[in-house]
GROMACS .gro file of N, CA, C and O in nm:
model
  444
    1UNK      N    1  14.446  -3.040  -4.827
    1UNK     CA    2  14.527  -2.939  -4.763
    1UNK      C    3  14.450  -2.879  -4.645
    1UNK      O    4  14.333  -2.842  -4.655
    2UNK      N    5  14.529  -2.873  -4.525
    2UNK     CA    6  14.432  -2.821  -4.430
    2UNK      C    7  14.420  -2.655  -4.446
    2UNK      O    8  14.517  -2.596  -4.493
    3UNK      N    9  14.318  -2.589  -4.413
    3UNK     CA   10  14.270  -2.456  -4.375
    3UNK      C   11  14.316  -2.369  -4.277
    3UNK      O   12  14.306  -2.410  -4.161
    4UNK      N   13  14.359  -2.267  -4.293
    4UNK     CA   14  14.422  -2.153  -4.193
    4UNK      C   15  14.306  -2.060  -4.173
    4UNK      O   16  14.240  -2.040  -4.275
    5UNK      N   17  14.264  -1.997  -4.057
    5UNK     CA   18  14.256  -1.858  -4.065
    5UNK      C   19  14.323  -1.788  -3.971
    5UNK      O   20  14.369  -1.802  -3.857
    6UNK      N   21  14.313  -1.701  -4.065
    6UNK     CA   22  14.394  -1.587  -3.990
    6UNK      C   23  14.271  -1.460  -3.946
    6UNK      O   24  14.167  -1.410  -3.989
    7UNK      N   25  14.374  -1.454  -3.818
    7UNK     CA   26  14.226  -1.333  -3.667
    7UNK      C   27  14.315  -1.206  -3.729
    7UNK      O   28  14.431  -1.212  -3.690
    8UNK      N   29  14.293  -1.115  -3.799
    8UNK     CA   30  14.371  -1.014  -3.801
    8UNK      C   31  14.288  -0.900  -3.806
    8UNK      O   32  14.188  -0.905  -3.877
    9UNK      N   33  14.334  -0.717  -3.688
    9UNK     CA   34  14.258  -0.647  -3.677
    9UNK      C   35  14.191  -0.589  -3.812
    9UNK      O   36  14.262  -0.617  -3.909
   10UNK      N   37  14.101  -0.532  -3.839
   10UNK     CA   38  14.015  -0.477  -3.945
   10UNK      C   39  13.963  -0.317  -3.894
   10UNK      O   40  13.978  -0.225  -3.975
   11UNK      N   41  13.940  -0.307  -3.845
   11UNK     CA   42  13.889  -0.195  -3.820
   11UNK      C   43  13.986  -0.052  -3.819
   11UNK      O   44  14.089  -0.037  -3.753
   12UNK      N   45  13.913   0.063  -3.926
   12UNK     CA   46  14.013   0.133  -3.899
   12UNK      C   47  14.126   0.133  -4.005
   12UNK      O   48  14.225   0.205  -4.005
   13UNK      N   49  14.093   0.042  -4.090
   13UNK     CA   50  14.250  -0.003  -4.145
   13UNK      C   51  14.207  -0.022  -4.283
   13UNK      O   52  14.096  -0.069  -4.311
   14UNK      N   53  14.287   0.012  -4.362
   14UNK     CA   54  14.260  -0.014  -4.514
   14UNK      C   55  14.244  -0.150  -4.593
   14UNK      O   56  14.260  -0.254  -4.530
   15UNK      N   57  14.211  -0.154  -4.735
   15UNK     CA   58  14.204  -0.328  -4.740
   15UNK      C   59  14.317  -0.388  -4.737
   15UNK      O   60  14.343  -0.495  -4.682
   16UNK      N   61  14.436  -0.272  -4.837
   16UNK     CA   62  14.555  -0.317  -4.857
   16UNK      C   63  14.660  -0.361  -4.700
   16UNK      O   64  14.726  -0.465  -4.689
   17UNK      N   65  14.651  -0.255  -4.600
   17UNK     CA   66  14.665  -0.294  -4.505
   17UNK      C   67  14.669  -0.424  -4.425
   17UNK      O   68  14.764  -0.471  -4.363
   18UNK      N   69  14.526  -0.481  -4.443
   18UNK     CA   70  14.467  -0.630  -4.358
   18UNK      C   71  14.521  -0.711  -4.465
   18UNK      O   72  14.582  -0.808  -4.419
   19UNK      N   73  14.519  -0.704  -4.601
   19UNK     CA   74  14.600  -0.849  -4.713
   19UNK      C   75  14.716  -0.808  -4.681
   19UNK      O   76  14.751  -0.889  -4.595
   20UNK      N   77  14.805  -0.727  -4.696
   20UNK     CA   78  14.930  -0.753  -4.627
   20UNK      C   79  14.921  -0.854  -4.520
   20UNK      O   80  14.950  -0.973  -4.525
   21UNK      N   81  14.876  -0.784  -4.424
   21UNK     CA   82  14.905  -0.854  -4.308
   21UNK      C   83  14.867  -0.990  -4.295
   21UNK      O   84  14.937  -1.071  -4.233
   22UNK      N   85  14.751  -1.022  -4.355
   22UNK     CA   86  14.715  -1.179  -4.428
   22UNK      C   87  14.823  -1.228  -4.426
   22UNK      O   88  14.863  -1.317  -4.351
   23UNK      N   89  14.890  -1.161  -4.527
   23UNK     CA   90  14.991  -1.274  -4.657
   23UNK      C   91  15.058  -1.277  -4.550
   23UNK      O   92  15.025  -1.382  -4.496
   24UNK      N   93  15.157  -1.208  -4.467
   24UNK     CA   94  15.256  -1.238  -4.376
   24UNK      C   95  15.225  -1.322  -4.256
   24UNK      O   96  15.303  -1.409  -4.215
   25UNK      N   97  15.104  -1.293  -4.197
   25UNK     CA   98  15.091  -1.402  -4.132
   25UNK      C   99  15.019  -1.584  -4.185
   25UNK      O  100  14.971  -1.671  -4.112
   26UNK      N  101  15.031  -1.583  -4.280
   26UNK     CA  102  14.999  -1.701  -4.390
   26UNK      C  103  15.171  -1.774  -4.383
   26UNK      O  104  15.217  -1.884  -4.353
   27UNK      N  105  15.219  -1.662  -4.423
   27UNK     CA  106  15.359  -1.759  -4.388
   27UNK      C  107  15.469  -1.771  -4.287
   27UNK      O  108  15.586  -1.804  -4.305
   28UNK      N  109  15.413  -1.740  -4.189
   28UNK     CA  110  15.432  -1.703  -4.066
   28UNK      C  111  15.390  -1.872  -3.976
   28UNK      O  112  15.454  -1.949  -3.904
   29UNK      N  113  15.266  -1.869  -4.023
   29UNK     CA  114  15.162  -1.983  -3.980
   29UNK      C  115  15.187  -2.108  -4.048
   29UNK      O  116  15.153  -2.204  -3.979
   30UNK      N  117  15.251  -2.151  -4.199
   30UNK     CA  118  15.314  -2.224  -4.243
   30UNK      C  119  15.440  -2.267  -4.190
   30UNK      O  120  15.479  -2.384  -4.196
   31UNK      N  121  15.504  -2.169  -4.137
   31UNK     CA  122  15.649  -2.220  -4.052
   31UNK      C  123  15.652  -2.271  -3.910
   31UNK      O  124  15.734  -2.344  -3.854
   32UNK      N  125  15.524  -2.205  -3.860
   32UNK     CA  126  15.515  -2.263  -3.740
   32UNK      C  127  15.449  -2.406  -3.754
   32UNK      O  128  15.483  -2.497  -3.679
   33UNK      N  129  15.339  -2.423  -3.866
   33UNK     CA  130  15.277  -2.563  -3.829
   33UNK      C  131  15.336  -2.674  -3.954
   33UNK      O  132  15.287  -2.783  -3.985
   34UNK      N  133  15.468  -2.597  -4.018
   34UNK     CA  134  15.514  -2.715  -4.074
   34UNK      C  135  15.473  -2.762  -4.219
   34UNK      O  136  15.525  -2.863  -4.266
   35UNK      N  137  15.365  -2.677  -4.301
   35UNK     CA  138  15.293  -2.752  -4.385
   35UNK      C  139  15.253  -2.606  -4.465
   35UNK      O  140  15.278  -2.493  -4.422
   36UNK      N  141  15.183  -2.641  -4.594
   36UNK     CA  142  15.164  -2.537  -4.678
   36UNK      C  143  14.999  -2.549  -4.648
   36UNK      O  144  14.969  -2.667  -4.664
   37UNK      N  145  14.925  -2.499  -4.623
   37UNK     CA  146  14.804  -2.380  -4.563
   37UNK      C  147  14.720  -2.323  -4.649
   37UNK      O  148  14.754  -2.222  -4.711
   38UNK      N  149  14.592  -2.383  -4.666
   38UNK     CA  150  14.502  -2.329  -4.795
   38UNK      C  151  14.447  -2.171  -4.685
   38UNK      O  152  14.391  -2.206  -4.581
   39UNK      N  153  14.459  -2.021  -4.702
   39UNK     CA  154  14.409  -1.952  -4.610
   39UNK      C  155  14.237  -1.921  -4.662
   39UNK      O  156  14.185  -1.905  -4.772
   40UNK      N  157  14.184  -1.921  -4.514
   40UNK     CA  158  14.041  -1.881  -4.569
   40UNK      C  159  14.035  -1.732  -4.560
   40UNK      O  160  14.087  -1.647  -4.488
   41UNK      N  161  13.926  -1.734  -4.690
   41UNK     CA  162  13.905  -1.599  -4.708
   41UNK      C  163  13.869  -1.518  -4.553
   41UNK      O  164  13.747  -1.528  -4.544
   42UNK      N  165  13.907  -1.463  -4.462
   42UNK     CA  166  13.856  -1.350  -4.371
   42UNK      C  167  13.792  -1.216  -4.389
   42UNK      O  168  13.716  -1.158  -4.311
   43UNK      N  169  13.826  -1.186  -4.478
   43UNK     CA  170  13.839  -1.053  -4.530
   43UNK      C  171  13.686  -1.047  -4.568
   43UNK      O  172  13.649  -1.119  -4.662
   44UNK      N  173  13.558  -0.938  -4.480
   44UNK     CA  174  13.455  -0.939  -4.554
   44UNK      C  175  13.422  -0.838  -4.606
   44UNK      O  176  13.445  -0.733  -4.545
   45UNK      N  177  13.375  -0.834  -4.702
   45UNK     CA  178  13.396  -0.705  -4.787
   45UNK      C  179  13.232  -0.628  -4.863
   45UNK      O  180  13.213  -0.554  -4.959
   46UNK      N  181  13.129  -0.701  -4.747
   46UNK     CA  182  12.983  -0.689  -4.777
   46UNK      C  183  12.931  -0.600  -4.633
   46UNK      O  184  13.004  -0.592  -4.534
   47UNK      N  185  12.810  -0.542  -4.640
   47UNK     CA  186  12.817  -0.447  -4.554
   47UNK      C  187  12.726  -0.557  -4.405
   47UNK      O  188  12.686  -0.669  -4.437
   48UNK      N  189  12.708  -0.513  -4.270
   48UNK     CA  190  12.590  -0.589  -4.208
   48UNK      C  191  12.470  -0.506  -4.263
   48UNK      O  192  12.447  -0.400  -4.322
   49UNK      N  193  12.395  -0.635  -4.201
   49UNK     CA  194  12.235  -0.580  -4.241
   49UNK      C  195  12.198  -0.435  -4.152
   49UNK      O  196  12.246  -0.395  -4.046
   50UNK      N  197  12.087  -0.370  -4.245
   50UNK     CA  198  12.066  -0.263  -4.182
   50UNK      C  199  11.982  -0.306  -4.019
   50UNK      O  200  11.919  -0.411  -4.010
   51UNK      N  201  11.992  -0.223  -3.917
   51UNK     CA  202  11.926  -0.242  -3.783
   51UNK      C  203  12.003  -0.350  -3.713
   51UNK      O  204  11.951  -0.388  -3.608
   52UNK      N  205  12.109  -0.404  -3.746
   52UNK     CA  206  12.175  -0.536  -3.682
   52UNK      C  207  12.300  -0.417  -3.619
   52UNK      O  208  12.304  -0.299  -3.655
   53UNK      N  209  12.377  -0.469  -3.539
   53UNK     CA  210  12.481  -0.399  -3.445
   53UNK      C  211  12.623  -0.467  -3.503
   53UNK      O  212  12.695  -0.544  -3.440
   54UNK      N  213  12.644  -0.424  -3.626
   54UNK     CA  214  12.710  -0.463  -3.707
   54UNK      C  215  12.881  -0.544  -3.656
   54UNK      O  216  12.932  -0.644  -3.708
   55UNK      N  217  12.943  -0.449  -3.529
   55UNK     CA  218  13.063  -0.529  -3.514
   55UNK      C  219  13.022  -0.691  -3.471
   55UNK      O  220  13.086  -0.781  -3.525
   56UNK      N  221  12.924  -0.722  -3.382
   56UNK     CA  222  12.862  -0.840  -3.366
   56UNK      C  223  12.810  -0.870  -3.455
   56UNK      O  224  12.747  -0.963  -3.405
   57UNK      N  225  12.771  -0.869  -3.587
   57UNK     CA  226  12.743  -0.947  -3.705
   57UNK      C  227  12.871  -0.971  -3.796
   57UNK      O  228  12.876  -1.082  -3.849
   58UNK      N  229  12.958  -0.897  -3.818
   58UNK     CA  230  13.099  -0.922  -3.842
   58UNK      C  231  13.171  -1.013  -3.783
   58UNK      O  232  13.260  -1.074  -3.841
   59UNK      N  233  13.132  -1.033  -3.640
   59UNK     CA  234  13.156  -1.139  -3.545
   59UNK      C  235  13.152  -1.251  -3.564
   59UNK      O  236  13.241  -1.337  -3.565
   60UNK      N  237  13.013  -1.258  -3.587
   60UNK     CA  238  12.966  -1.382  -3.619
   60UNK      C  239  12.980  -1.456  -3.781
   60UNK      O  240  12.961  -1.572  -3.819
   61UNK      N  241  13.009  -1.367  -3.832
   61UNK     CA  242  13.011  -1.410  -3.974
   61UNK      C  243  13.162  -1.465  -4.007
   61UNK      O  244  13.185  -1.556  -4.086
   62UNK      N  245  13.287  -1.372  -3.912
   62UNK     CA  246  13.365  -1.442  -3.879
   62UNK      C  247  13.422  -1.569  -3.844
   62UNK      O  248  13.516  -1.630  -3.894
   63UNK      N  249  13.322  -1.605  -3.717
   63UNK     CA  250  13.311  -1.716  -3.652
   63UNK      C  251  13.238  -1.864  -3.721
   63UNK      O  252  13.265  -1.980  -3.692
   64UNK      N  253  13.119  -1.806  -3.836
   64UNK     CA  254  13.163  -1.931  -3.937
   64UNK      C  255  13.269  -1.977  -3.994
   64UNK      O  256  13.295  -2.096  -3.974
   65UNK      N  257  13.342  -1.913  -4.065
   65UNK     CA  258  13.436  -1.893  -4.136
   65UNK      C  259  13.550  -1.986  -4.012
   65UNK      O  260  13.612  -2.071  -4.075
   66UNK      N  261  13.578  -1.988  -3.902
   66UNK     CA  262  13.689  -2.014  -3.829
   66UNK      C  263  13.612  -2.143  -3.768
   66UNK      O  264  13.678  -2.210  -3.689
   67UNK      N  265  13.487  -2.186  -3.795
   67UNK     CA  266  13.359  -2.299  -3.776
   67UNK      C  267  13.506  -2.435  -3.899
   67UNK      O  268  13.545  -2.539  -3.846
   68UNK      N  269  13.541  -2.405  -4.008
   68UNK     CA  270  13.584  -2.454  -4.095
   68UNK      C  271  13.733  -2.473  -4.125
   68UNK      O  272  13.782  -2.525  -4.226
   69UNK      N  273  13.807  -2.413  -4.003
   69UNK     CA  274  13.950  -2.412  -3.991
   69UNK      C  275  13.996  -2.543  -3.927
   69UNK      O  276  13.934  -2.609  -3.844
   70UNK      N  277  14.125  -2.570  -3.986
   70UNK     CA  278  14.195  -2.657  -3.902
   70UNK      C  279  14.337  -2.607  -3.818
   70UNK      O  280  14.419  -2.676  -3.757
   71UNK      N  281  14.331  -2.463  -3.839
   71UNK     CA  282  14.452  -2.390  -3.752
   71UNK      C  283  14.432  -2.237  -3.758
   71UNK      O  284  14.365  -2.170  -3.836
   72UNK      N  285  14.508  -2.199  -3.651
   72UNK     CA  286  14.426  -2.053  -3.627
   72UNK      C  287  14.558  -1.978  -3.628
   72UNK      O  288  14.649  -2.039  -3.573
   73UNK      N  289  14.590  -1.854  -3.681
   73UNK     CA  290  14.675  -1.759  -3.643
   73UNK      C  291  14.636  -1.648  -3.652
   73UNK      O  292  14.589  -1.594  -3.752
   74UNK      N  293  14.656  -1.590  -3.512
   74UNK     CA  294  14.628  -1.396  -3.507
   74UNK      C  295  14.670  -1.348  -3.378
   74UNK      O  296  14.725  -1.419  -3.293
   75UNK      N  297  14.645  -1.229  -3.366
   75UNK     CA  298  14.716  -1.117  -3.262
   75UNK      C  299  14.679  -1.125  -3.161
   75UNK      O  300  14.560  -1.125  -3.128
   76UNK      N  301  14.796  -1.137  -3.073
   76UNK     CA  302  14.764  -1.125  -2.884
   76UNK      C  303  14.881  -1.027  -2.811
   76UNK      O  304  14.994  -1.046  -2.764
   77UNK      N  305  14.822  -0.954  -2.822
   77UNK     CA  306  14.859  -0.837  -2.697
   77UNK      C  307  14.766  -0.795  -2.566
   77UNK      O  308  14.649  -0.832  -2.563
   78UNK      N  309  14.813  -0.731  -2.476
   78UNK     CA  310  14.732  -0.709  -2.325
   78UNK      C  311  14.620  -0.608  -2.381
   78UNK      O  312  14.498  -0.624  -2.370
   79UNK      N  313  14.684  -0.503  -2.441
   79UNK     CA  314  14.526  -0.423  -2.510
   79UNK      C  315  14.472  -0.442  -2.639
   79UNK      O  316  14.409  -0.366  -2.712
   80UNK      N  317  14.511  -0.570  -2.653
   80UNK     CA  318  14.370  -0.564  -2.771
   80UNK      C  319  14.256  -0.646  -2.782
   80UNK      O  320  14.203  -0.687  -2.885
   81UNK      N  321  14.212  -0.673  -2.621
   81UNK     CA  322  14.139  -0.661  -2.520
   81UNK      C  323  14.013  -0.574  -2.593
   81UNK      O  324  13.910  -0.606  -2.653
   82UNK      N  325  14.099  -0.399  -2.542
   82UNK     CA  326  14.000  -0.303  -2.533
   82UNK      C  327  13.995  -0.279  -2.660
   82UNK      O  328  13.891  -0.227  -2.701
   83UNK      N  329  14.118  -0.314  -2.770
   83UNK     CA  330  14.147  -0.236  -2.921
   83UNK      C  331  14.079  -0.309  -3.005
   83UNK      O  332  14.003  -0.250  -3.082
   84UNK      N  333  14.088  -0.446  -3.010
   84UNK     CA  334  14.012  -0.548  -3.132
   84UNK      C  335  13.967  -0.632  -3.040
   84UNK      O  336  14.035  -0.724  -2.996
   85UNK      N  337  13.847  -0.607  -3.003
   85UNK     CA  338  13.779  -0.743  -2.938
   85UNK      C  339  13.767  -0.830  -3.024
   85UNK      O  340  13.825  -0.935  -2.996
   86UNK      N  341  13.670  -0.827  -3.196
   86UNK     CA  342  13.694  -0.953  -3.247
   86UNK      C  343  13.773  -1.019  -3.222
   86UNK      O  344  13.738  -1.121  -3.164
   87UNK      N  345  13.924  -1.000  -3.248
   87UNK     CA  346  14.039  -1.075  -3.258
   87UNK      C  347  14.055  -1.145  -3.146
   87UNK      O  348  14.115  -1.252  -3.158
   88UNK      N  349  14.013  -1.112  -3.031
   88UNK     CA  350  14.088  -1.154  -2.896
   88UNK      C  351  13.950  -1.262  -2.899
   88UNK      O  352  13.991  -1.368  -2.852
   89UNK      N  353  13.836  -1.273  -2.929
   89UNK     CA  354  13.724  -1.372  -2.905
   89UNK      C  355  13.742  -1.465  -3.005
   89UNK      O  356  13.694  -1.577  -2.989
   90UNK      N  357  13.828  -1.425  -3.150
   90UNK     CA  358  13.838  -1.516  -3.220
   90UNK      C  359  13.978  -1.641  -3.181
   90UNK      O  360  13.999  -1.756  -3.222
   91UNK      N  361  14.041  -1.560  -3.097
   91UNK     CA  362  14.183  -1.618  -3.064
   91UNK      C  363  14.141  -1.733  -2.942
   91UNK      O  364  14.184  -1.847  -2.926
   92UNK      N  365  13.993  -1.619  -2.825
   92UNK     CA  366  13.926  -1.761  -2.765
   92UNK      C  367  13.910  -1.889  -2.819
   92UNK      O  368  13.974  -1.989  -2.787
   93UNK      N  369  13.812  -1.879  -2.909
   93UNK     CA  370  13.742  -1.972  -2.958
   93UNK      C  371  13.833  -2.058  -2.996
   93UNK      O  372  13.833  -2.162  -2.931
   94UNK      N  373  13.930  -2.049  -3.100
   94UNK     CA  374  13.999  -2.134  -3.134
   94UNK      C  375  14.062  -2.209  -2.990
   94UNK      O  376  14.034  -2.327  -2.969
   95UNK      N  377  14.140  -2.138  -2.902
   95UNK     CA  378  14.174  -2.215  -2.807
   95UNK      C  379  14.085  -2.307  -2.697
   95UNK      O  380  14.111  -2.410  -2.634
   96UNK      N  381  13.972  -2.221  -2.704
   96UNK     CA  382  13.854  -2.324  -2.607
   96UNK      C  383  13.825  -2.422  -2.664
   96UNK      O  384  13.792  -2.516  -2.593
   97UNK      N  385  13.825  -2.441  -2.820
   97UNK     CA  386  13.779  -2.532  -2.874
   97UNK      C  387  13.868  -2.678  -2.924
   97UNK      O  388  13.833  -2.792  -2.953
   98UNK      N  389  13.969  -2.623  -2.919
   98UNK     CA  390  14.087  -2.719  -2.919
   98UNK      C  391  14.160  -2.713  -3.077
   98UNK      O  392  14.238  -2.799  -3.118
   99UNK      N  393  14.109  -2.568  -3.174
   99UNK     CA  394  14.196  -2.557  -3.296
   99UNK      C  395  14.329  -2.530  -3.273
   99UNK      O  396  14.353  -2.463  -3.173
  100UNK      N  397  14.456  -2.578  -3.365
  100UNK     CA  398  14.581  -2.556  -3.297
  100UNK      C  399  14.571  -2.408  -3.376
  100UNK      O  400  14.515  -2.376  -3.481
  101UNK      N  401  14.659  -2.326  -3.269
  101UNK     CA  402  14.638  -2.179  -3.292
  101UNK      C  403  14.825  -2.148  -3.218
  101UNK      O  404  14.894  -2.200  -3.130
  102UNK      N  405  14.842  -2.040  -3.314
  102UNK     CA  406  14.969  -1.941  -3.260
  102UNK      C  407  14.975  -1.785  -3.259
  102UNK      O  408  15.018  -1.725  -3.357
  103UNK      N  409  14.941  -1.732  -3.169
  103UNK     CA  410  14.940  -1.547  -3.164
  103UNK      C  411  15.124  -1.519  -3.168
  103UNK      O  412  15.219  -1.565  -3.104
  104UNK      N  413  15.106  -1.414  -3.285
  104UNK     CA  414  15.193  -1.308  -3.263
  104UNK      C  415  15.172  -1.144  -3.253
  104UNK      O  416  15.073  -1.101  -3.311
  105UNK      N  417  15.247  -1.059  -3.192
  105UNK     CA  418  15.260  -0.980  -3.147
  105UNK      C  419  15.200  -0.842  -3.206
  105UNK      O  420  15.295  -0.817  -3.280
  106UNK      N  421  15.110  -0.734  -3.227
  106UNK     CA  422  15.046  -0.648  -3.260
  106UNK      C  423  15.160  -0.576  -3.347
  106UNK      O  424  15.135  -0.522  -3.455
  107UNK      N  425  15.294  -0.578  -3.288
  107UNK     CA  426  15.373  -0.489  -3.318
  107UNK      C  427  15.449  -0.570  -3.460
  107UNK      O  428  15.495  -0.505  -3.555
  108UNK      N  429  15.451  -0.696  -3.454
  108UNK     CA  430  15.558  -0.748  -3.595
  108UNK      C  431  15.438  -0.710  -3.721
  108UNK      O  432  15.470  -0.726  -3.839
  109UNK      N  433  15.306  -0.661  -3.683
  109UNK     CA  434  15.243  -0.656  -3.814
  109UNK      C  435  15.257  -0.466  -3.779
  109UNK      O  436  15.272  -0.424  -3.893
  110UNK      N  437  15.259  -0.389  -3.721
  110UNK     CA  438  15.309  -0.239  -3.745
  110UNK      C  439  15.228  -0.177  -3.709
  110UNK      O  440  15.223  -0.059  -3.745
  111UNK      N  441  15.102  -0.246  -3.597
  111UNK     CA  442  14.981  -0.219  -3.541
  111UNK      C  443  15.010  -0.087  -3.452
  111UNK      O  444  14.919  -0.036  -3.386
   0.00000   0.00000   0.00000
């Protein structure tokens, strides 16, 4: 079964919040690519190391995790740019790299 992840904002936001928004864009991402979608865990729930600049270690710990995807879904709007940089570098990567990826809109998740 191929691998999903899903780029969804975190910050700011409760856990229940971001698994919602998981689950909906899980099947969101199944309709668009046609196929049923093992999702990888995103969700990290361990702290960064102390003295590290933690949204860039979240980053990166991210960016393994999407190292192991075979399709990408998460949020693209004009400000979330300035609002969730993760998301918008994770939405790069997938596209620079050639993962098939689909953004939807900040607002269908209630952002």
């Amino acid at each position: 079964m191929k691998k999903l992840f899903v780029s969804v904002p975190m910050r700011g936001r409760t856990e229940e919040e971001i698994k919602n928004n998981m689950d909906y864009m899980h099947k969101i991402a199944e309709a668009v690519f046609g196929e049923e979608l093992e999702m990888i865990d995103t969700y990290i729930d361990y702290d960064a190391p102390e003295n590290s600049i933690s949204s860039v270690w979240y980053l990166g710990e991210s960016l393994k995790k999407l190292a192991t995807a075979d399709c990408f879904i998460g949020v693209a709007d004009g400000e979330l740019v300035k609002t969730y940089t993760g998301c918008f570098i994770e939405g790069a990567v997938a596209m620079e790299y050639g993962i098939p990826h689909y953004f939807i809109s900040s607002k269908r998740l209630g952002i």
